mmCIF file of C-alpha atoms in Angstrom:
data_model
loop_
_atom_site.group_PDB
_atom_site.id
_atom_site.type_symbol
_atom_site.label_atom_id
_atom_site.label_comp_id
_atom_site.label_asym_id
_atom_site.label_seq_id
_atom_site.Cartn_x
_atom_site.Cartn_y
_atom_site.Cartn_z
ATOM 1 C CA UNK D 1323 0.000 0.000 0.000
ATOM 2 C CA UNK D 1324 1.295 3.527 -0.740
ATOM 3 C CA UNK D 1325 2.655 5.523 2.181
ATOM 4 C CA UNK D 1326 2.877 9.092 3.385
ATOM 5 C CA UNK D 1327 6.455 9.710 4.503
ATOM 6 C CA UNK D 1328 7.412 12.136 7.261
ATOM 7 C CA UNK D 1329 10.860 13.285 8.256
ATOM 8 C CA UNK D 1330 12.381 13.476 10.759
ATOM 9 C CA UNK D 1331 10.683 11.027 13.087
ATOM 10 C CA UNK D 1332 11.921 12.992 16.082
ATOM 11 C CA UNK D 1333 12.999 16.607 16.314
ATOM 12 C CA UNK D 1334 14.286 18.454 19.342
ATOM 13 C CA UNK D 1335 14.557 22.226 19.295
ATOM 14 C CA UNK D 1336 15.042 25.139 21.616
ATOM 15 C CA UNK D 1337 12.177 27.474 22.410
ATOM 16 C CA UNK D 1338 12.106 30.372 19.977
ATOM 17 C CA UNK D 1339 13.761 28.455 17.163
ATOM 18 C CA UNK D 1340 12.184 27.814 13.766
ATOM 19 C CA UNK D 1341 11.417 24.252 12.741
ATOM 20 C CA UNK D 1342 10.314 22.748 9.447
ATOM 21 C CA UNK D 1343 8.546 19.417 9.426
ATOM 22 C CA UNK D 1344 8.610 17.597 6.139
ATOM 23 C CA UNK D 1345 6.140 15.295 4.478
ATOM 24 C CA UNK D 1346 6.030 13.493 1.167
ATOM 25 C CA UNK D 1347 2.373 12.738 0.392
ATOM 26 C CA UNK D 1348 1.329 9.929 -1.893
ATOM 27 C CA UNK D 1349 2.262 10.962 -5.408
ATOM 28 C CA UNK D 1350 -1.133 11.341 -7.075
ATOM 29 C CA UNK D 1351 -2.913 12.835 -4.095
ATOM 30 C CA UNK D 1352 -4.486 16.264 -4.225
ATOM 31 C CA UNK D 1353 -5.496 17.131 -0.656
ATOM 32 C CA UNK D 1354 -2.987 17.572 2.128
ATOM 33 C CA UNK D 1355 -3.380 18.008 5.856
ATOM 34 C CA UNK D 1356 -1.473 18.581 9.062
ATOM 35 C CA UNK D 1357 -2.742 17.347 12.406
ATOM 36 C CA UNK D 1358 -1.137 17.377 15.810
ATOM 37 C CA UNK D 1359 -1.478 15.302 18.954
ATOM 38 C CA UNK D 1360 -0.222 16.494 22.302
ATOM 39 C CA UNK D 1361 0.794 13.489 24.389
ATOM 40 C CA UNK D 1362 -2.224 11.833 25.964
ATOM 41 C CA UNK D 1363 -4.711 14.015 24.140
ATOM 42 C CA UNK D 1364 -6.815 13.725 21.026
ATOM 43 C CA UNK D 1365 -5.665 14.374 17.517
ATOM 44 C CA UNK D 1366 -6.420 17.933 16.380
ATOM 45 C CA UNK D 1367 -6.753 19.327 12.892
ATOM 46 C CA UNK D 1368 -4.374 22.145 11.980
ATOM 47 C CA UNK D 1369 -4.710 22.902 8.295
ATOM 48 C CA UNK D 1370 -5.792 21.569 4.931
ATOM 49 C CA UNK D 1371 -4.178 22.438 1.615
ATOM 50 C CA UNK D 1372 -5.521 22.045 -1.894
ATOM 51 C CA UNK D 1373 -4.613 23.487 -5.260
ATOM 52 C CA UNK D 1374 -1.590 25.234 -3.782
ATOM 53 C CA UNK D 1375 -3.449 27.144 -1.127
ATOM 54 C CA UNK D 1376 -4.838 26.709 2.337
ATOM 55 C CA UNK D 1377 -8.452 25.581 2.131
ATOM 56 C CA UNK D 1378 -9.185 25.464 5.836
ATOM 57 C CA UNK D 1379 -7.362 26.048 9.108
ATOM 58 C CA UNK D 1380 -8.137 25.704 12.781
ATOM 59 C CA UNK D 1381 -7.711 28.288 15.517
ATOM 60 C CA UNK D 1382 -4.502 26.510 16.505
ATOM 61 C CA UNK D 1383 -2.962 27.434 13.165
ATOM 62 C CA UNK D 1384 -1.975 30.994 13.983
ATOM 63 C CA UNK D 1385 0.575 33.317 12.400
ATOM 64 C CA UNK D 1386 3.427 31.226 13.783
ATOM 65 C CA UNK D 1387 2.495 28.398 11.441
ATOM 66 C CA UNK D 1388 2.793 28.174 7.691
ATOM 67 C CA UNK D 1389 2.573 25.440 5.089
ATOM 68 C CA UNK D 1390 4.130 25.104 1.710
ATOM 69 C CA UNK D 1391 4.339 22.694 -1.185
ATOM 70 C CA UNK D 1392 7.624 23.915 -2.624
ATOM 71 C CA UNK D 1393 8.319 21.436 -5.383
ATOM 72 C CA UNK D 1394 5.228 19.409 -6.173
ATOM 73 C CA UNK D 1395 6.242 16.473 -4.010
ATOM 74 C CA UNK D 1396 7.031 17.785 -0.537
ATOM 75 C CA UNK D 1397 4.552 19.339 1.864
ATOM 76 C CA UNK D 1398 6.050 21.237 4.774
ATOM 77 C CA UNK D 1399 4.862 22.707 8.047
ATOM 78 C CA UNK D 1400 6.925 25.555 9.455
ATOM 79 C CA UNK D 1401 6.720 26.880 12.982
ATOM 80 C CA UNK D 1402 8.507 30.235 13.092
ATOM 81 C CA UNK D 1403 9.214 30.629 16.787
ATOM 82 C CA UNK D 1404 8.526 27.477 18.737
ATOM 83 C CA UNK D 1405 6.923 27.500 22.158
ATOM 84 C CA UNK D 1406 6.952 24.828 24.842
ATOM 85 C CA UNK D 1407 3.298 24.076 24.098
ATOM 86 C CA UNK D 1408 4.148 23.231 20.483
ATOM 87 C CA UNK D 1409 5.636 19.971 21.744
ATOM 88 C CA UNK D 1410 3.485 17.291 20.127
ATOM 89 C CA UNK D 1411 3.335 14.593 17.498
ATOM 90 C CA UNK D 1412 2.637 16.176 14.127
ATOM 91 C CA UNK D 1413 0.905 14.053 11.513
ATOM 92 C CA UNK D 1414 0.789 14.722 7.820
ATOM 93 C CA UNK D 1415 -2.041 13.194 5.805
ATOM 94 C CA UNK D 1416 -3.114 13.112 2.191
ATOM 95 C CA UNK D 1417 -5.880 11.818 0.019
ATOM 96 C CA UNK D 1418 -6.650 11.558 -3.638
ATOM 97 C CA UNK D 1419 -9.916 12.207 -5.366
ATOM 98 C CA UNK D 1420 -13.232 12.956 -3.770
ATOM 99 C CA UNK D 1421 -14.407 10.585 -1.069
ATOM 100 C CA UNK D 1422 -11.190 8.584 -0.974
ATOM 101 C CA UNK D 1423 -9.740 7.634 2.356
ATOM 102 C CA UNK D 1424 -7.166 9.657 4.232
ATOM 103 C CA UNK D 1425 -3.654 8.270 4.542
ATOM 104 C CA UNK D 1426 -1.635 9.332 7.583
ATOM 105 C CA UNK D 1427 2.111 9.449 7.894
ATOM 106 C CA UNK D 1428 3.837 7.957 10.910
ATOM 107 C CA UNK D 1429 4.332 11.371 12.486
ATOM 108 C CA UNK D 1430 7.129 13.648 13.669
ATOM 109 C CA UNK D 1431 7.548 13.957 17.410
ATOM 110 C CA UNK D 1432 8.540 17.560 18.131
ATOM 111 C CA UNK D 1433 10.052 18.357 21.497
ATOM 112 C CA UNK D 1434 10.560 22.010 22.397
ATOM 113 C CA UNK D 1435 12.963 22.580 25.282
ATOM 114 C CA UNK L 1388 -20.324 22.823 16.324
ATOM 115 C CA UNK L 1389 -19.598 19.228 15.542
ATOM 116 C CA UNK L 1390 -18.328 17.169 18.439
ATOM 117 C CA UNK L 1391 -17.293 13.563 18.978
ATOM 118 C CA UNK L 1392 -17.569 11.936 22.379
ATOM 119 C CA UNK L 1393 -16.004 8.698 23.538
ATOM 120 C CA UNK L 1394 -17.235 8.006 27.025
ATOM 121 C CA UNK L 1395 -14.951 5.045 27.779
ATOM 122 C CA UNK L 1396 -11.380 6.172 28.499
ATOM 123 C CA UNK L 1397 -10.267 2.554 28.947
ATOM 124 C CA UNK L 1398 -11.635 -0.864 28.084
ATOM 125 C CA UNK L 1399 -10.349 -4.357 28.598
ATOM 126 C CA UNK L 1400 -11.177 -7.599 26.809
ATOM 127 C CA UNK L 1401 -10.068 -11.190 27.057
ATOM 128 C CA UNK L 1402 -8.318 -12.614 24.044
ATOM 129 C CA UNK L 1403 -10.805 -14.226 21.616
ATOM 130 C CA UNK L 1404 -13.733 -12.386 23.195
ATOM 131 C CA UNK L 1405 -15.793 -9.548 21.747
ATOM 132 C CA UNK L 1406 -15.654 -5.932 22.826
ATOM 133 C CA UNK L 1407 -17.669 -2.869 21.851
ATOM 134 C CA UNK L 1408 -16.318 0.663 21.939
ATOM 135 C CA UNK L 1409 -18.809 3.510 22.105
ATOM 136 C CA UNK L 1410 -18.907 6.786 20.249
ATOM 137 C CA UNK L 1411 -21.509 9.510 19.955
ATOM 138 C CA UNK L 1412 -21.361 12.625 17.860
ATOM 139 C CA UNK L 1413 -23.256 15.801 17.321
ATOM 140 C CA UNK L 1414 -23.879 17.409 13.968
ATOM 141 C CA UNK L 1415 -26.568 19.156 12.013
ATOM 142 C CA UNK L 1416 -25.224 17.859 8.716
ATOM 143 C CA UNK L 1417 -26.872 15.026 6.811
ATOM 144 C CA UNK L 1418 -23.960 13.993 4.597
ATOM 145 C CA UNK L 1419 -20.903 12.971 6.565
ATOM 146 C CA UNK L 1420 -18.450 10.187 7.276
ATOM 147 C CA UNK L 1421 -17.561 8.438 10.493
ATOM 148 C CA UNK L 1422 -14.330 6.595 11.168
ATOM 149 C CA UNK L 1423 -12.551 4.461 13.672
ATOM 150 C CA UNK L 1424 -8.789 4.826 13.814
ATOM 151 C CA UNK L 1425 -6.381 2.608 15.693
ATOM 152 C CA UNK L 1426 -3.243 4.081 17.241
ATOM 153 C CA UNK L 1427 -0.778 1.471 18.548
ATOM 154 C CA UNK L 1428 2.189 2.436 20.745
ATOM 155 C CA UNK L 1429 4.091 3.421 17.594
ATOM 156 C CA UNK L 1430 1.509 6.272 17.406
ATOM 157 C CA UNK L 1431 0.791 5.764 13.738
ATOM 158 C CA UNK L 1432 -2.851 6.409 12.802
ATOM 159 C CA UNK L 1433 -4.370 3.371 11.114
ATOM 160 C CA UNK L 1434 -7.837 3.471 9.589
ATOM 161 C CA UNK L 1435 -9.897 0.559 10.891
ATOM 162 C CA UNK L 1436 -13.264 1.220 9.315
ATOM 163 C CA UNK L 1437 -15.388 3.997 7.894
ATOM 164 C CA UNK L 1438 -19.100 4.552 7.481
ATOM 165 C CA UNK L 1439 -20.906 6.849 5.088
ATOM 166 C CA UNK L 1440 -23.910 8.466 6.714
ATOM 167 C CA UNK L 1441 -26.202 7.978 3.743
ATOM 168 C CA UNK L 1442 -25.657 4.214 3.797
ATOM 169 C CA UNK L 1443 -27.994 2.362 6.111
ATOM 170 C CA UNK L 1444 -25.951 -0.808 6.045
ATOM 171 C CA UNK L 1445 -23.353 -1.069 8.778
ATOM 172 C CA UNK L 1446 -19.758 -1.267 7.579
ATOM 173 C CA UNK L 1447 -17.680 -4.365 8.292
ATOM 174 C CA UNK L 1448 -13.999 -5.141 7.859
ATOM 175 C CA UNK L 1449 -13.121 -8.691 8.813
ATOM 176 C CA UNK L 1450 -13.340 -8.841 12.649
ATOM 177 C CA UNK L 1451 -14.358 -5.195 12.906
ATOM 178 C CA UNK L 1452 -17.910 -3.978 12.484
ATOM 179 C CA UNK L 1453 -19.881 -0.910 13.423
ATOM 180 C CA UNK L 1454 -23.346 -0.245 14.757
ATOM 181 C CA UNK L 1455 -24.373 3.012 13.141
ATOM 182 C CA UNK L 1456 -27.519 4.585 14.574
ATOM 183 C CA UNK L 1457 -28.004 7.815 12.649
ATOM 184 C CA UNK L 1458 -31.032 9.074 14.533
ATOM 185 C CA UNK L 1459 -29.309 8.496 17.861
ATOM 186 C CA UNK L 1460 -25.999 9.832 16.489
ATOM 187 C CA UNK L 1461 -24.230 6.769 17.757
ATOM 188 C CA UNK L 1462 -21.372 4.897 16.101
ATOM 189 C CA UNK L 1463 -19.960 1.982 18.064
ATOM 190 C CA UNK L 1464 -17.145 -0.354 17.046
ATOM 191 C CA UNK L 1465 -17.332 -4.074 17.686
ATOM 192 C CA UNK L 1466 -14.179 -6.131 17.660
ATOM 193 C CA UNK L 1467 -14.803 -9.847 17.452
ATOM 194 C CA UNK L 1468 -12.321 -12.592 18.330
ATOM 195 C CA UNK L 1469 -10.012 -10.034 19.946
ATOM 196 C CA UNK L 1470 -6.308 -10.540 19.399
ATOM 197 C CA UNK L 1471 -3.310 -9.281 21.349
ATOM 198 C CA UNK L 1472 -2.432 -7.056 18.407
ATOM 199 C CA UNK L 1473 -5.719 -5.216 18.811
ATOM 200 C CA UNK L 1474 -4.402 -3.543 21.953
ATOM 201 C CA UNK L 1475 -4.171 0.147 21.121
ATOM 202 C CA UNK L 1476 -5.839 3.504 21.479
ATOM 203 C CA UNK L 1477 -8.963 3.747 19.350
ATOM 204 C CA UNK L 1478 -10.242 7.065 18.105
ATOM 205 C CA UNK L 1479 -13.665 7.768 16.700
ATOM 206 C CA UNK L 1480 -13.690 10.551 14.125
ATOM 207 C CA UNK L 1481 -16.187 12.539 12.097
ATOM 208 C CA UNK L 1482 -15.899 14.427 8.858
ATOM 209 C CA UNK L 1483 -18.435 16.313 6.810
ATOM 210 C CA UNK L 1484 -18.131 17.220 3.179
ATOM 211 C CA UNK L 1485 -15.412 14.604 2.945
ATOM 212 C CA UNK L 1486 -15.288 14.790 -0.796
ATOM 213 C CA UNK L 1487 -14.625 18.480 -0.949
ATOM 214 C CA UNK L 1488 -11.402 20.387 -0.622
ATOM 215 C CA UNK L 1489 -12.528 21.625 2.747
ATOM 216 C CA UNK L 1490 -13.321 19.441 5.654
ATOM 217 C CA UNK L 1491 -11.265 17.935 8.375
ATOM 218 C CA UNK L 1492 -11.473 15.056 10.831
ATOM 219 C CA UNK L 1493 -12.831 15.789 14.276
ATOM 220 C CA UNK L 1494 -11.578 13.216 16.733
ATOM 221 C CA UNK L 1495 -12.866 11.968 20.038
ATOM 222 C CA UNK L 1496 -10.540 11.678 23.021
ATOM 223 C CA UNK L 1497 -9.971 8.002 22.456
ATOM 224 C CA UNK L 1498 -10.471 4.687 24.215
ATOM 225 C CA UNK L 1499 -7.484 2.702 25.349
ATOM 226 C CA UNK L 1500 -8.125 -0.991 24.700
ATOM 227 C CA UNK L 1501 -6.196 -3.656 26.562
ATOM 228 C CA UNK L 1502 -6.331 -7.307 25.513
ATOM 229 C CA UNK L 1503 -5.649 -9.916 28.181
ATOM 230 C CA UNK L 1504 -4.129 -13.247 27.152
#
């Protein structure tokens, strides 16, 4: 089965630093998403991306966050100035045409010290 | 606002037995999807089963089946012949307008399932 690939699997950063989380969605997919899960809590939607623009975002996705699809294969999430509360598992997901299922990556665990 | 509620933080089942995980949701939409995701200790999100709201027939996937009660806004997951590998966190999730460019999954808080040998 095709896979969504996320790198790195773990990232440690200092508070205030910028981080970029990388994802390679499945090649023919059109819709891309970022979710996050703080340890012990539920998975929360951050943002969806379609046709090279953000189609929807949650209240969590403030000005510190941005997404980009720089080269037609990668899909990145950037956090400009990390805070302690940004520590979480970040999941990338993608899907193809309408009504197809969502494929999740295996996540990037971000630890902000 | 749409919400998903899982009222069982933890459940336990004996190997080979059957267990049912509960989920209720709130929405004013008529066209939506419901999902159960499994999250093992590796924390990867694995789709177990999905149900389309306009289909009256309950979805099944091998040992996994759902009881979808649209009027009651209830969506429970039944795991038959439980196996040790079923031990995981299970999340119920909802999505409306799944086919469109907008839409996102709303997750419940999860149920931690333990399987006893």
